[in-house]
Coordinates of C-alpha atoms and ligand atoms in Angstrom, one line a residue:
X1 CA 9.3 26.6 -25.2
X2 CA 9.0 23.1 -26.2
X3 CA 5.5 21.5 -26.4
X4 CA 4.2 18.5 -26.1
X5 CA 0.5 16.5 -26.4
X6 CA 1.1 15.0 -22.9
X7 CA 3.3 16.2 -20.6
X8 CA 3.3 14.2 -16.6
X9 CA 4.8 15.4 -13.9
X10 CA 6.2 12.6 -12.0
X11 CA 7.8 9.1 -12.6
X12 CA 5.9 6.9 -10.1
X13 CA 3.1 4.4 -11.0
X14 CA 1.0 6.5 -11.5
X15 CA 2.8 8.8 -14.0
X16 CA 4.9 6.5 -15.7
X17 CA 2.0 4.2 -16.5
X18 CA 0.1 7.1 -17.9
X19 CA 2.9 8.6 -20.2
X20 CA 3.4 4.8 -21.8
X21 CA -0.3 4.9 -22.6
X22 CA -0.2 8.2 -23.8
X23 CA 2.4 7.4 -25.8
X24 CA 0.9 4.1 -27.1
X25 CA -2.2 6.3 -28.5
X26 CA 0.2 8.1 -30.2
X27 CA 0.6 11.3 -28.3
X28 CA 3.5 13.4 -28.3
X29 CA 4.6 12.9 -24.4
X30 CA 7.0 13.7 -22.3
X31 CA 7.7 13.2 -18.3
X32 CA 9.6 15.0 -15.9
X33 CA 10.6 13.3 -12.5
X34 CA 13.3 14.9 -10.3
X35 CA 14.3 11.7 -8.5
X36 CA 14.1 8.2 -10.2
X37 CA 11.8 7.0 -12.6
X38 CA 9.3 4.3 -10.7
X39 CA 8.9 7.4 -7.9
X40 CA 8.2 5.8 -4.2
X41 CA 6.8 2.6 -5.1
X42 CA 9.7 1.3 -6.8
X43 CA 12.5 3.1 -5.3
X44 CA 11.6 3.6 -1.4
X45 CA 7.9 2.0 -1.3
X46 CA 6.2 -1.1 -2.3
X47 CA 9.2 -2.5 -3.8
X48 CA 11.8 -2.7 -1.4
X49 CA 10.0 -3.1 1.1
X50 CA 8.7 -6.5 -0.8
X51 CA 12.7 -7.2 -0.7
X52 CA 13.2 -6.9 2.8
X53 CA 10.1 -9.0 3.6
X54 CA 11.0 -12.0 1.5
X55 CA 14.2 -12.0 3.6
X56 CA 12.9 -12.0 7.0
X57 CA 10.7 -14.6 5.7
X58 CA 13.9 -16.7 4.7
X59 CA 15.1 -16.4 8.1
X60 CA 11.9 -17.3 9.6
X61 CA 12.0 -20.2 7.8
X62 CA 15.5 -21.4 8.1
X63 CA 15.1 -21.0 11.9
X64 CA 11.5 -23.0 12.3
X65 CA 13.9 -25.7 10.1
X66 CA 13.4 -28.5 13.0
X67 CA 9.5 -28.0 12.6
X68 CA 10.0 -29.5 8.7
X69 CA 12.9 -32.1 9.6
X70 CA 15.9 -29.8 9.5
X71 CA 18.7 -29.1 12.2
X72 CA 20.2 -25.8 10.8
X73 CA 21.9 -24.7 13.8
X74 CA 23.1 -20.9 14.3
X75 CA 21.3 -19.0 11.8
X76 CA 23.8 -15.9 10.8
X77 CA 20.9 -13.2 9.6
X78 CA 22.6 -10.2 7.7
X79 CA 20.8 -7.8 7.8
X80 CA 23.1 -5.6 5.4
X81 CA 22.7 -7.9 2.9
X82 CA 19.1 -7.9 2.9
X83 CA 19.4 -4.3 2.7
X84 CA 21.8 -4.6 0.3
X85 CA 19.4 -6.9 -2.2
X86 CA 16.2 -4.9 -1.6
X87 CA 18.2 -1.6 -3.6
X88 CA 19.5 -4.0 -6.0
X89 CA 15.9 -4.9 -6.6
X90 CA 14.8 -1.3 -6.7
X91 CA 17.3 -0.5 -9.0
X92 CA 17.0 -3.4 -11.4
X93 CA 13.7 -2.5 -11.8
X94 CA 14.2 1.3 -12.1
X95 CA 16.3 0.4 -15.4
X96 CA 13.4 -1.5 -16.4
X97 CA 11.0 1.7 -16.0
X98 CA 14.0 3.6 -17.9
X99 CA 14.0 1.2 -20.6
X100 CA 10.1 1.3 -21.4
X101 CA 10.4 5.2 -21.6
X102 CA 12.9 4.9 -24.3
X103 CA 11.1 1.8 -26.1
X104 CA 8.0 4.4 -26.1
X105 CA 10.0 7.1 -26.9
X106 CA 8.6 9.3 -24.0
X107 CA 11.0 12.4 -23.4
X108 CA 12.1 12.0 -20.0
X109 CA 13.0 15.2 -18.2
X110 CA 15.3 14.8 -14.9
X111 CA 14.4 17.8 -13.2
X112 CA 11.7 19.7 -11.3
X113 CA 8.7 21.2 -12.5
X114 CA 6.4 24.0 -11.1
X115 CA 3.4 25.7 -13.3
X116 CA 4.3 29.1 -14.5
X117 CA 0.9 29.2 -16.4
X118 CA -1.9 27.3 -16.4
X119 CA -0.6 24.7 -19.3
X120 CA 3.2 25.8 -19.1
X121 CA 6.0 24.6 -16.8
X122 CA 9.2 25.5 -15.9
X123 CA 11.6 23.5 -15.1
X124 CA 14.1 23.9 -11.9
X125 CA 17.2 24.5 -14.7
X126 CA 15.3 27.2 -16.7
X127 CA 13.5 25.2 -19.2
X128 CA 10.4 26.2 -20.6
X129 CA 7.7 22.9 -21.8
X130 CA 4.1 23.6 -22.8
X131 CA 1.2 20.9 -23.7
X132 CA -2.4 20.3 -24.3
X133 CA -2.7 18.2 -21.3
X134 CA -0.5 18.1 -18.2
X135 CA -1.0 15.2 -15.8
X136 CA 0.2 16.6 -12.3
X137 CA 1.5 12.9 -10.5
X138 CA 3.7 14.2 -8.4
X139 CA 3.1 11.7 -5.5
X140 CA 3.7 11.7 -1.4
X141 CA 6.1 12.0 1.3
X142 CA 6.0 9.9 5.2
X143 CA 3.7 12.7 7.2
X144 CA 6.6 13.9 9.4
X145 CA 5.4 13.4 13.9
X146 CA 5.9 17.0 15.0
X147 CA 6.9 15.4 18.0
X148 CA 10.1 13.6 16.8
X149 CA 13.4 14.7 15.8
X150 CA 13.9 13.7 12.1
X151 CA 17.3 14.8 12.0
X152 CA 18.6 12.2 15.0
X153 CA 19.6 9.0 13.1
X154 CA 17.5 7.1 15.7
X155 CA 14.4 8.6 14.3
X156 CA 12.9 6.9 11.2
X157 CA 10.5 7.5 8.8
X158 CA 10.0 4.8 5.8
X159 CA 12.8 6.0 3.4
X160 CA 15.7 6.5 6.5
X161 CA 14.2 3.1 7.2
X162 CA 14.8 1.5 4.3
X163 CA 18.3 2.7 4.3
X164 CA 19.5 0.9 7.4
X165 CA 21.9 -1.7 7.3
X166 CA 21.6 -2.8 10.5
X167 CA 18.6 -4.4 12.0
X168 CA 17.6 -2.3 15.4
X169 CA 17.9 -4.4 19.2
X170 CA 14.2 -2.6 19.5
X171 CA 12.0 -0.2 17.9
X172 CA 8.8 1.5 18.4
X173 CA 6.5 1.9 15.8
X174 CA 3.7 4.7 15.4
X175 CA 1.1 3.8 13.4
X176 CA -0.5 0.2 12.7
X177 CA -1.7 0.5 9.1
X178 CA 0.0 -1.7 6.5
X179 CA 3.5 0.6 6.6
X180 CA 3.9 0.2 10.0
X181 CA 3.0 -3.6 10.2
X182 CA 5.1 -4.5 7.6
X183 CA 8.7 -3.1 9.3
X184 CA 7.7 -4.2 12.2
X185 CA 7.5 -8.1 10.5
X186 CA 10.7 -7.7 9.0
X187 CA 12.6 -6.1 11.8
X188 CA 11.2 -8.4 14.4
X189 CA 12.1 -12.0 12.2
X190 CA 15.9 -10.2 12.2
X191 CA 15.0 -10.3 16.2
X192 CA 14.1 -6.7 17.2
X193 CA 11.8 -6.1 20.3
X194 CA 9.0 -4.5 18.2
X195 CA 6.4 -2.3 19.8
X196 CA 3.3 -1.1 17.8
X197 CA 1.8 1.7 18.9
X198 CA -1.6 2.8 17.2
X199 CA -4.2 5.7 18.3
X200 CA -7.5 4.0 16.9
X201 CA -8.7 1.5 18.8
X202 CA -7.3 -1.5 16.1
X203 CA -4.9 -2.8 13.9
X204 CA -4.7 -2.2 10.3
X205 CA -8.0 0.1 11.3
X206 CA -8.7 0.3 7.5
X207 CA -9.4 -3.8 7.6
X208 CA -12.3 -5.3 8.6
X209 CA -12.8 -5.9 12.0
X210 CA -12.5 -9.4 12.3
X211 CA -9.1 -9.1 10.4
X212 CA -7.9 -6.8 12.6
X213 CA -8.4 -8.6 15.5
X214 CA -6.9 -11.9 14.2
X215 CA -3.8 -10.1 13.2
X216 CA -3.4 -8.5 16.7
X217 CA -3.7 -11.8 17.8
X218 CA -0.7 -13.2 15.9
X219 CA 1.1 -10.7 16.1
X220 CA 1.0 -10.7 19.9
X221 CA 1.9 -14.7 19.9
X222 CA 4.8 -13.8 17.7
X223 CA 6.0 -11.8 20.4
X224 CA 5.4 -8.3 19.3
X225 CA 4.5 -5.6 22.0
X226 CA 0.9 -3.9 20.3
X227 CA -0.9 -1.3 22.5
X228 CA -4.2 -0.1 20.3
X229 CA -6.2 3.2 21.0
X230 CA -3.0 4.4 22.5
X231 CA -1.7 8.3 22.0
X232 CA 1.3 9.5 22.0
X233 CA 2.3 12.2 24.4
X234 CA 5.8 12.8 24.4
X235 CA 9.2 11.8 23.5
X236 CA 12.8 12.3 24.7
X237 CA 15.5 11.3 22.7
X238 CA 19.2 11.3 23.4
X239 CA 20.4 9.9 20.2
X240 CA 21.2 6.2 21.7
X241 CA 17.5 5.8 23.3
X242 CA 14.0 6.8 22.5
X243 CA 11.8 7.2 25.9
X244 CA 7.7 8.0 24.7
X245 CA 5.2 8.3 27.4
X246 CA 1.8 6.7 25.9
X247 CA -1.7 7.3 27.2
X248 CA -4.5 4.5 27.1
X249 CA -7.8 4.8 28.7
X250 CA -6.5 7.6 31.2
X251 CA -3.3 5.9 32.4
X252 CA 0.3 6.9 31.2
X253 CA 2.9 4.6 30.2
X254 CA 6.5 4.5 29.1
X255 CA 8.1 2.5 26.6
X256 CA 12.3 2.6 25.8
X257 CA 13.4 1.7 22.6
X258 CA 16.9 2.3 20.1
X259 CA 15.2 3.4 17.6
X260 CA 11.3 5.1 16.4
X261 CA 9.5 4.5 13.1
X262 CA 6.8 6.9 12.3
X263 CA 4.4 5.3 9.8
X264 CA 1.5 7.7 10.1
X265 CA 0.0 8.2 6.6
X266 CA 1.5 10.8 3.7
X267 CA 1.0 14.1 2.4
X268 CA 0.6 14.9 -0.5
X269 CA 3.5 17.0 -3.1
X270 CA 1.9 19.9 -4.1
X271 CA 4.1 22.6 -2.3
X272 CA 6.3 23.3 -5.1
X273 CA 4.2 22.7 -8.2
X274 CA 3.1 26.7 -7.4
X275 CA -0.5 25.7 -8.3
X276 CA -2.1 28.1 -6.0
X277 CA -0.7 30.6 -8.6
X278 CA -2.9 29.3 -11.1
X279 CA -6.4 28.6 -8.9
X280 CA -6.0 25.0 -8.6
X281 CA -8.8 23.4 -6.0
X282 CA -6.9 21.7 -2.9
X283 CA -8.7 20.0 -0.1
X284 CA -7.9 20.8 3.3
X285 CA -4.8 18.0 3.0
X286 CA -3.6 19.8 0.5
X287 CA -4.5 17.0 -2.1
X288 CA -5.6 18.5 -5.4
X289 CA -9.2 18.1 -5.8
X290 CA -10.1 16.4 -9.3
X291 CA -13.9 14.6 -10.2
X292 CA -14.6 11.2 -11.2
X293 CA -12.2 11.3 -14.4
X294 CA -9.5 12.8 -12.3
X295 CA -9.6 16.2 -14.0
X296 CA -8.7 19.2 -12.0
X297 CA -10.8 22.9 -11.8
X298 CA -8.3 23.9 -14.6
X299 CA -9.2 22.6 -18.1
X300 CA -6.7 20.0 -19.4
X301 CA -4.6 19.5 -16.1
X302 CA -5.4 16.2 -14.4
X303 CA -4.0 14.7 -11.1
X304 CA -3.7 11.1 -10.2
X305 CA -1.4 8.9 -7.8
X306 CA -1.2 10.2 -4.0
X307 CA -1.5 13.3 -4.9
X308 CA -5.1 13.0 -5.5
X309 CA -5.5 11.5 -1.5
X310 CA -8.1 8.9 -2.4
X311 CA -6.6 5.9 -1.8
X312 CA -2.6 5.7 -1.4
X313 CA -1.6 2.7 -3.4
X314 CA 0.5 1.9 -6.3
X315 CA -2.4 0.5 -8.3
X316 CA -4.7 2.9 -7.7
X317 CA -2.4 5.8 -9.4
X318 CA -1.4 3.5 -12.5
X319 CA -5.4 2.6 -12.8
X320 CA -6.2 6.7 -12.7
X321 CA -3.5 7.4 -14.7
X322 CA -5.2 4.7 -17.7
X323 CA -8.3 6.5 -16.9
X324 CA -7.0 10.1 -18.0
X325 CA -5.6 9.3 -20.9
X326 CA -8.6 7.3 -21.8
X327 CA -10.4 10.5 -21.6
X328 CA -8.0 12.5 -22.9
X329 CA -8.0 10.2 -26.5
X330 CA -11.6 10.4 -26.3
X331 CA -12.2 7.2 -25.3
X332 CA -15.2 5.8 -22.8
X333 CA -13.7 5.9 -19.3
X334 CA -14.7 3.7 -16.9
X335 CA -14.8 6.2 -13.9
X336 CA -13.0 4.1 -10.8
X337 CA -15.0 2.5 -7.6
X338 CA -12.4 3.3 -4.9
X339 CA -14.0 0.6 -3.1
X340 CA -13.0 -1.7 -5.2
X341 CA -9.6 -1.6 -5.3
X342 CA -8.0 -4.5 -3.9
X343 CA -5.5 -3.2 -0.6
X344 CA -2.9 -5.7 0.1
X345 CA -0.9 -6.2 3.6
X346 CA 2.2 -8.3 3.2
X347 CA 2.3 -9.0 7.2
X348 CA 2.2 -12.4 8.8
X349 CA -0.4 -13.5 8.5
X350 CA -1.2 -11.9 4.7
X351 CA -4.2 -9.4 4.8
X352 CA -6.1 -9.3 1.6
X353 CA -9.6 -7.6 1.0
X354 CA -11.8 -5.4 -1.8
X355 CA -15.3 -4.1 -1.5
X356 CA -17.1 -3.2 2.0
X357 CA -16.2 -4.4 5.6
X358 CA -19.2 -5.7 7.3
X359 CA -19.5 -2.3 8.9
X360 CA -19.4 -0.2 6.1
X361 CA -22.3 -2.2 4.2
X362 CA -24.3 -2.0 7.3
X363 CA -24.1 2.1 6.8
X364 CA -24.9 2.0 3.7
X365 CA -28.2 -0.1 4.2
X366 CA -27.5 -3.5 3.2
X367 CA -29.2 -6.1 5.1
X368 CA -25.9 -7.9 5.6
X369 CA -24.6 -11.6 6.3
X370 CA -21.5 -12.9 6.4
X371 CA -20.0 -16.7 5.5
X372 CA -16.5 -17.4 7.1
X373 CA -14.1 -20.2 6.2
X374 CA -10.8 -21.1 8.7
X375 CA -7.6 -22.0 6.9
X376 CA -7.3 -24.6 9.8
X377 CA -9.7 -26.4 7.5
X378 CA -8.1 -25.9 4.2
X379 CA -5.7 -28.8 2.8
X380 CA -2.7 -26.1 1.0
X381 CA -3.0 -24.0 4.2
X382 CA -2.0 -27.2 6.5
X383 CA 0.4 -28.7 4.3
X384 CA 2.5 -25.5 4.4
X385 CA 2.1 -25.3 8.0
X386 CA 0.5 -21.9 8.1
X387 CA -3.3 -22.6 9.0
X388 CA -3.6 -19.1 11.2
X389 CA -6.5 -17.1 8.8
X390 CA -9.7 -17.1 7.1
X391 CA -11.5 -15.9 4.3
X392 CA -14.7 -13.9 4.7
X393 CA -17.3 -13.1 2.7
X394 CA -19.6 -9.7 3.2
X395 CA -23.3 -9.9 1.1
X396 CA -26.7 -9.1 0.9
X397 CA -29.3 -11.1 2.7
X398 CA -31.9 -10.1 -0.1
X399 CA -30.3 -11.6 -3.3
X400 CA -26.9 -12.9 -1.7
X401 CA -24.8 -10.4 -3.6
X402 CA -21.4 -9.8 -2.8
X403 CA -20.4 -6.8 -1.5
X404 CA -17.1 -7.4 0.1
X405 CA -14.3 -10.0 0.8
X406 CA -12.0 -9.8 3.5
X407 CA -9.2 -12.3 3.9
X408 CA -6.1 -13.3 6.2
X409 CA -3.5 -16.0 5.8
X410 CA -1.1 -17.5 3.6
X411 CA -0.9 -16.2 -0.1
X412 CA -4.3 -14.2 0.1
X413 CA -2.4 -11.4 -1.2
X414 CA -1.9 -13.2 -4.7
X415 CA -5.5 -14.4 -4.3
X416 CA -7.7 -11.2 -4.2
X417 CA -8.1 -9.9 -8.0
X418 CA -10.1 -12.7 -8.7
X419 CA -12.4 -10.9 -6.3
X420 CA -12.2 -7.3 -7.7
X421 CA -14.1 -9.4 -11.0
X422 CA -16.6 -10.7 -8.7
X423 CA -17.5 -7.5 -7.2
X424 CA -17.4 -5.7 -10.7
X425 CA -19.5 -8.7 -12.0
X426 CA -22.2 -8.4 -8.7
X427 CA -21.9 -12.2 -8.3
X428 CA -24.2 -13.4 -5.8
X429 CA -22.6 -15.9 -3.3
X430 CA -24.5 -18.4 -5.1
X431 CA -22.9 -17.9 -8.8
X432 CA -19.4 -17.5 -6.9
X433 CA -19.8 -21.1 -5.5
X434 CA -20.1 -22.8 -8.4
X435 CA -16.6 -21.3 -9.7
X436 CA -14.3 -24.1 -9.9
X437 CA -11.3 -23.8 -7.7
X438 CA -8.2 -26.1 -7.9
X439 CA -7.3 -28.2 -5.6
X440 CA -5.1 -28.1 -3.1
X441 CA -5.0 -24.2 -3.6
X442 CA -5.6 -21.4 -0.6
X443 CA -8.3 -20.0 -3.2
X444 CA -10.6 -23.1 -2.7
X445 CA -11.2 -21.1 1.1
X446 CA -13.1 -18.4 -1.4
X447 CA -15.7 -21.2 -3.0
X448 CA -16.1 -22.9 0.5
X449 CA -17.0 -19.9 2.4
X450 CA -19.7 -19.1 -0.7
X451 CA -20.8 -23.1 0.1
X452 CA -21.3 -21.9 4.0
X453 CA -23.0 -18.8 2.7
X454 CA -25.5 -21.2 0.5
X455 CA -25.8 -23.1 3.6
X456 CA -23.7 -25.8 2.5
X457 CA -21.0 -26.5 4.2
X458 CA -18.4 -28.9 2.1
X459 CA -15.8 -29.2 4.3
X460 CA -16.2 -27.6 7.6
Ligands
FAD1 P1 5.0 8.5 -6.3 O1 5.3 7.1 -6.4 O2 5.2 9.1 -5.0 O3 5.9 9.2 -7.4 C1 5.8 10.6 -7.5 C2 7.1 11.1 -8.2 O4 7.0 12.4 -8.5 C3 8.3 10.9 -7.4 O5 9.3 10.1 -8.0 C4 8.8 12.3 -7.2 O6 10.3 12.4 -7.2 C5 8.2 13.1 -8.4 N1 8.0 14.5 -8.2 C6 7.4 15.1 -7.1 N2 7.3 16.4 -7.3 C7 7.9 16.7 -8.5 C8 8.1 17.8 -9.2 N3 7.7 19.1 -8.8 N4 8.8 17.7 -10.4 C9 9.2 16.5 -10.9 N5 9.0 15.4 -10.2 C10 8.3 15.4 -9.0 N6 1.4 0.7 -2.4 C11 0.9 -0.4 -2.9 O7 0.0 -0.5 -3.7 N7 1.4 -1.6 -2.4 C12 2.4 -1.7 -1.5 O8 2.9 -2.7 -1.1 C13 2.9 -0.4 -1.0 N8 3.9 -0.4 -0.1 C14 4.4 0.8 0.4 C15 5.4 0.8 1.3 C16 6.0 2.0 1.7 C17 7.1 2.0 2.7 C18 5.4 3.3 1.2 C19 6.0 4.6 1.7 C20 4.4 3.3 0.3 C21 3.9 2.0 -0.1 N9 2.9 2.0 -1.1 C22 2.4 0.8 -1.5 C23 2.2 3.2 -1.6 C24 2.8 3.5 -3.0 O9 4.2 3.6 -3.0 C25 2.2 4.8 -3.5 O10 0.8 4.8 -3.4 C26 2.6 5.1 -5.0 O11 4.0 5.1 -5.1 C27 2.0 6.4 -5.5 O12 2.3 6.6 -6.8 P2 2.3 8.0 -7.4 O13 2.6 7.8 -8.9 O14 1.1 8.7 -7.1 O15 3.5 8.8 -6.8

């Protein structure tokens, strides 16, 4: 058996982040991923997925050219080589993930692990690997619709989709949350009828409610088909077309479509990692249960990433996986606010937020205001010709604390850390306002809506 300090389970964001710090403190460490280094999020997640947005936003704008001045005629889209560019991209910076293992000297193991005691794995070809500290990362897979077929080539989840190379004629997608939204932007600028078809009764139903509602709104002047607090009830499939009957408010309805994406949340990988075996805590999801430093029931075995099931997103895992090996090096470790942890939509219009929705601060007691600045009224947002969104600010009536910013429209995405330091500070709308924002910048919306929450209202 060959032992280690650290050992992780799993290449993705949140493993492979935590092996370079473990590694970095000096720790003997090895990983062991059975796919690809950079796990979902780099292979069949956040990254290409990124890809295939920034070309339907390409075509977008090649073919709203007039509106700027430009007569570009027939626009030939390709889908196949958008498809084609977003693997490049994943495995450009799969090398990249490679590369830093080696640099840290970090023992990478392509295989698949399951516990055979409570600190010793085996691997799938025999191997035997033992360690102080195992960090179990091991990630999700697309929650499969009982009702659908997988194995028709019609029926998509997000990895089949990612593989297409052809754009569908139309498509139905299940589930609005930011998975679902975001195919359904890029295979509706390549020209597919898109329908959305969520249960609850909004769009991105994690968002603040005014976001929601704006994006519905665009989305439905963009021409997408969006039915909310709509269940699906059945489906028949004959390989070429996909009939589902949906039911809203007591009435039944039909929709036809080539193809159907289920984007309906994950579950989590723990079938194979045999931790029942060895007592391991899951939650009813199947998540492994870990506390506030993400340590499991069983003494040096964490869990971080997806597998965790607090909050599914690439940053989260890398930022748990610094926290464990924070802990396990002794350090202080700042235990996470989930909260807090900036959730990106890369839709169009861009959804940005971190801290609590207006709702949510109203159940946890706060007295609660709000301040809301249009893009229609900021100078970057016009000059691009994308005014649609707004930024809003959640805080306390008492001492004008912030407790939340929600925002929608151009570039928000690459605006809200600045926020995540504002919350961790507890700036009150009146220290935020006096933060100087450049000009002409979508940011400057931030400072302006603090001004409307000071009752001073610059430019509105
Ligand atoms: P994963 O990335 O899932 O990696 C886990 C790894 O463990 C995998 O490589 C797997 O092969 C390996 N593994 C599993 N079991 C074993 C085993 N027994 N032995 C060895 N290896 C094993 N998040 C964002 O923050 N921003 C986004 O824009 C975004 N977009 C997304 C788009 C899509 C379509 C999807 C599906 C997800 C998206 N996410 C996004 C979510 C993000 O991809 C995940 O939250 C993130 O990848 C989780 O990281 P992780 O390290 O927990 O696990």
């Amino acid at each position: 058996m060959t032992n280690y300090d650290v050992i992780v389970i799993g290449g993705g964001p949140g493993g492979y982040v935590a092996a370079i710090k473990a590694a970095l403190a000096g720790k003997k460490t090895a990983i062991v991923e059975k796919e690809n280094l950079g796990g979902v999020c780099l292979n069949w997640g956040c990254i290409p997925t990124k890809s295939l947005l920034r070309n339907a936003e390409v075509v977008r704008d090649l073919s709203e050219g007039e509106k700027f001045g430009f007569c570009v005629g027939d626009i030939k889209a390709d889908y196949a080589a958008a498809q084609k560019r977003s693997r490049e991209v994943s495995a450009r910076l799969v090398k990249g993930i490679e590369y830093l293992m080696k640099k840290n000297s970090i023992k990478v193991y392509r295989d698949s692990a399951r516990f055979t005691g409570k600190k010793e794995l085996t691997l799938a070809g025999g191997e035997k690997l033992g360690a102080k500290n195992i960090i179990i990362a091991t990630g999700s897979k697309p929650f499969a619709l009982p009702m659908l077929d997988y194995s028709k080539a019609n029926v998509l989840d997000s990895k089949k989709a990612l593989q297409l190379t052809k754009a569908p004629k139309s498509i139905m997608i299940i589930g609005a949350g930011a998975i679902g939204m975001e195919f359904a932007t890029v295979f509706r600028s390549y020209g597919a009828q898109v329908h959305i078809v969520e249960m609850l009764p909004r769009v991105l139903p994690g968002e603040d409610e005014e976001i929601s509602a704006l994006v519905h709104k665009e989305f439905t002047k963009k021409g997408f088909d969006v039915h909310v607090g709509t269940k699906l009830v059945s489906v028949k499939n004959d390989g070429k077309k996909v009939t589902a009957n949906f039911e809203k408010d007591g009435k039944t309805f039909c929709i036809e479509s080539e193809m159907v994406l289920a984007a309906t949340g994950v579950r989590p990988n723990t079938e194979e990692l045999n931790l029942k075996a060895f007592g391991f805590q899951l939650d009813r999801r199947g998540c492994v249960e870990v506390d506030s430093r993400m340590r499991t029931n069983v003494d040096g075995v964490y869990a971080i990433g997806d597998v965790t099931g607090k909050l599914a997103l690439a940053h989260t895992a890398s930022a748990q996986g610094m926290c464990v090996v924070d802990g396990i090096c002794g350090k202080d470790v700042q235990t996470l606010d989930y909260d807090n942890i900036p959730k990106c939509t890369y839709t169009v219009p861009e959804v940005a937020s971190a801290g609590l929705t207006e709702t949510k601060a109203k159940e946890q007691g706060y007295d609660v205001k709000t301040a809301v600045f249009p893009l229609s009224a900021n100078g970057k947002a016009v000059s691009y010709g994308d005014d649609a969104g707004f930024v809003k600010l959640v805080y306390d009536k008492k001492y004008g604390q912030l407790l939340g910013v929600h925002m929608t429209g151009i570039h928000v995405t690459e605006m809200v850390w600045g926020i995540v330091g504002y919350l961790q500070m507890e700036m009150t709308v009146e220290e935020m306002a006096k933060v100087v924002h450049p000009h002409p910048t979508v940011s400057e919306a931030i400072m302006e809506a603090a001004h409307i929450a000071n009752g001073e209202p610059i430019h509105i």
